[in-house]
Amino acid sequence: MKKYVVTLLNALGVFAALLLLWQILVLLLHLPAYMLPAPLGVGRAVVARFPSLVASLAITAQEAAGGLAGSIVAGLLIALLFAQSRWIRRMLYPYTILLQTVPIVAVAPLILMWVGPGTLSVTLVAFIICLAPIIANTTQGLISVEPNLIHLFLMHNASRVQILTRLRLPHAVPALFVGIRIAAGISVIGAITGELFAGSSKVGEGGLGYSILYASAQMETDYLFALVVAATVLGFVFFFLVMFLEWYFLHNWHESARTMSEE
Amino acid sequence: MVISGVPQVVLSNVSKRYGSSPPVLQQIDLSIAKGEFVSLIGPSGCGKSTLLKLISGLSSASSGSILVDGMTPVNARETISFIFQDATLLPWRTVTNNVGLGLELEHVSREIRKQKVESLLQLVGLTHVAHSYPRQLSGGMKMRVSVARALAIKPRLLLMDEPFGALDEMTRDRLNEELLRLREEQNWTAVFVTHSVAEAVFLSTRIVVLAPSPGRIAQQIAVDLPFPRTSVTRESPEFESLVTSVSRALRGVQSA
Ligand SMILES: Nc1ncnc2c1ncn2[C@@H]1O[C@H](COP(=O)(O)OP(=O)(O)O)[C@@H](O)[C@H]1O
Ligand SMILES: [Mg+2]
């Protein structure tokens, strides 16, 4: 815990020094604010536009969280299907890779066409880019159970369902969390990308992506910076939330979560 | 523990091959009476684990017949427990819930399960770690949990595949003594695979020496050391001479 505080203070110190350096550079070089706003300018933009900034942040957070949650449910179900047989995996797995390699910026306009602009489209974009890592990791977790553990269950005449619920699923939880951690990071990117194409432009419905488009069109560079910072913070919050859940569910028994609590 | 003349496990002319490769086991005839403690010893790869898998029904023989209590191994499973070399505990379950796994899978009610697990933990001296997770236990303690889990279903036949092979010698000796103590109190027949001659002599009523390629029975040695056996048993001249003759038999099949 003490180590945590020291690490945090170090990080904050570096951050403060960088801000200071940035402020000084902007002042010394007389850069115009539309090229590179000074930290103080960004701060002023945050304060001035606070309500709309928070509103955009909330919308993007909702879309990203919705996409992530949906991908966890769907990914788990698909992984359960994949775990049933090697034959199913061989037949369907290539499509998971397709899911990962298809450029999302090319798919987003399609979704916009099919579903129409708005939160639903954006959530779908986030959902699609979150799905592959969840499926891949969970499937791996479900099928990588040590053979002797299966033998142990068979010796007790365990049913297929018992082997699934009492052995494969709990065994796959750490791998599921690896998938969720990756997905959490990219869910925010997915939502913002989605908003660039399919975000709503109605007042009070535009998320960070839409606001970023708006701010860059208006050359409000200081607000643009504020939005970028907000998006980054959102990604961090998601990541740490997942880390916490992972620790909560796994610290009793799994190494990955234990080392987190000891570091 | 009384050894009766009634055969509990009977293998007649059993052979096993995987796919089209040469047979792993050939023409095994082996009859194990109720109450016996039989050790299988032989060079690595000679088919000891395969033999246990056949008796448990986890794998099926290519030819010949295997009967456990007069039934096919799969039908006799309710009465068989298998202890593996690694403790094979479920890391997400506490010691209590690991020991109760078999009972749970066989739909034994929660109250009865709790009673049985508690008395078993007492029997193997694990009461103080009942609520610990496997990662908090030493190798020897994990193996004790594994033994307790195997005994929980009141097996009539206990199959063990090098259960103490990964432990240091002192821990292994202590667990050997505990295993024999448990055998005095309970009613199971044992088939035990080991690499250690001393362990085989200490535990067994009979030692079966297997020869490799293809796996077959080379020699059987009766161990008539009196029970109860304790650490003193290991110092007796009878023990020493049995170790010598089993070692000699083992060298014979290894060089062949
Ligand atoms: N599932 C399997 N498929 C193919 N060959 C196997 C399998 N299991 C064991 N074998 C082979 O059978 C032989 C005996 O193995 P095993 O019974 O594990 O020997 P031991 O336990 O005596 O060391 C080895 O040559 C091993 O490679
Ligand atoms: Mg083996």
Coordinates of C-alpha atoms in Angstrom, one line a residue, chain B residues 156-255:
Chain B
R156 CA -13.8 -49.9 -1.8
L157 CA -10.9 -49.6 -4.2
L158 CA -8.3 -46.9 -4.0
L159 CA -6.1 -46.3 -7.1
M160 CA -3.0 -44.2 -6.6
D161 CA -0.6 -43.1 -9.3
E162 CA 2.7 -42.0 -7.6
P163 CA 0.7 -39.8 -5.1
F164 CA 3.8 -38.9 -3.0
G165 CA 6.3 -38.9 -5.9
A166 CA 6.8 -35.1 -5.8
L167 CA 7.3 -34.9 -2.0
D168 CA 10.5 -34.8 0.0
E169 CA 11.5 -38.1 1.6
M170 CA 10.5 -37.1 5.2
T171 CA 7.1 -35.9 4.2
R172 CA 6.6 -39.0 2.1
D173 CA 7.5 -41.4 4.9
R174 CA 5.1 -39.6 7.2
L175 CA 2.3 -39.8 4.7
N176 CA 3.0 -43.5 4.1
E177 CA 2.5 -44.1 7.8
E178 CA -0.7 -42.1 7.8
L179 CA -2.0 -44.0 4.8
L180 CA -1.5 -47.3 6.6
R181 CA -3.2 -45.9 9.7
L182 CA -6.2 -44.9 7.6
R183 CA -6.2 -48.4 6.1
E184 CA -6.5 -49.9 9.5
E185 CA -9.6 -47.9 10.1
Q186 CA -11.3 -48.2 6.7
N187 CA -12.1 -50.9 4.3
W188 CA -10.4 -50.4 1.0
T189 CA -8.2 -52.3 -1.3
A190 CA -5.3 -50.4 -2.9
V191 CA -3.4 -50.4 -6.1
F192 CA -0.5 -48.1 -5.8
V193 CA 2.0 -47.0 -8.4
T194 CA 5.5 -45.9 -7.2
H195 CA 9.1 -45.4 -8.3
S196 CA 10.4 -46.0 -4.8
V197 CA 11.3 -49.5 -3.8
A198 CA 11.3 -48.6 -0.1
E199 CA 7.9 -47.0 -0.3
A200 CA 6.5 -50.1 -2.1
V201 CA 7.9 -52.5 0.5
F202 CA 6.7 -50.3 3.4
L203 CA 3.1 -50.1 2.1
S204 CA 2.3 -53.3 0.3
T205 CA 1.1 -56.7 0.9
R206 CA 2.3 -57.6 -2.6
I207 CA 4.6 -56.0 -5.1
V208 CA 4.1 -56.5 -8.9
V209 CA 7.2 -55.8 -10.9
L210 CA 6.5 -54.8 -14.5
A211 CA 8.8 -55.2 -17.5
P212 CA 8.8 -52.7 -20.4
S213 CA 8.1 -52.9 -24.1
P214 CA 5.5 -54.3 -24.1
G215 CA 4.5 -53.8 -20.5
R216 CA 4.0 -57.2 -18.8
I217 CA 4.2 -58.7 -15.3
A218 CA 7.8 -59.9 -14.7
Q219 CA 7.6 -60.9 -11.1
Q220 CA 5.4 -60.8 -8.0
I221 CA 6.8 -60.5 -4.5
A222 CA 4.7 -61.0 -1.4
V223 CA 5.5 -58.6 1.4
D224 CA 4.7 -60.4 4.7
L225 CA 5.9 -57.7 7.1
P226 CA 3.5 -57.6 10.1
F227 CA 1.0 -54.7 10.6
P228 CA 0.9 -52.2 12.1
R229 CA 4.0 -50.9 10.3
T230 CA 5.7 -47.9 11.8
S231 CA 9.0 -46.1 11.3
V232 CA 10.6 -48.9 13.2
T233 CA 9.6 -51.3 10.5
R234 CA 12.0 -49.5 8.1
E235 CA 14.9 -50.5 10.3
S236 CA 14.2 -54.2 10.5
P237 CA 16.4 -56.7 8.6
E238 CA 13.3 -58.2 7.0
F239 CA 12.5 -54.8 5.5
E240 CA 16.1 -54.4 4.2
S241 CA 16.2 -57.9 2.6
L242 CA 12.8 -57.2 0.8
V243 CA 14.2 -53.9 -0.5
T244 CA 17.2 -55.7 -1.8
S245 CA 15.2 -58.4 -3.6
V246 CA 12.7 -55.9 -5.1
S247 CA 15.6 -53.7 -6.3
R248 CA 17.3 -56.8 -7.8
A249 CA 14.1 -57.7 -9.7
L250 CA 13.8 -54.1 -10.9
R251 CA 17.4 -54.1 -12.2
G252 CA 16.6 -57.3 -14.0
V253 CA 13.7 -55.9 -16.0
Q254 CA 15.5 -52.6 -16.6
S255 CA 18.6 -54.1 -18.2

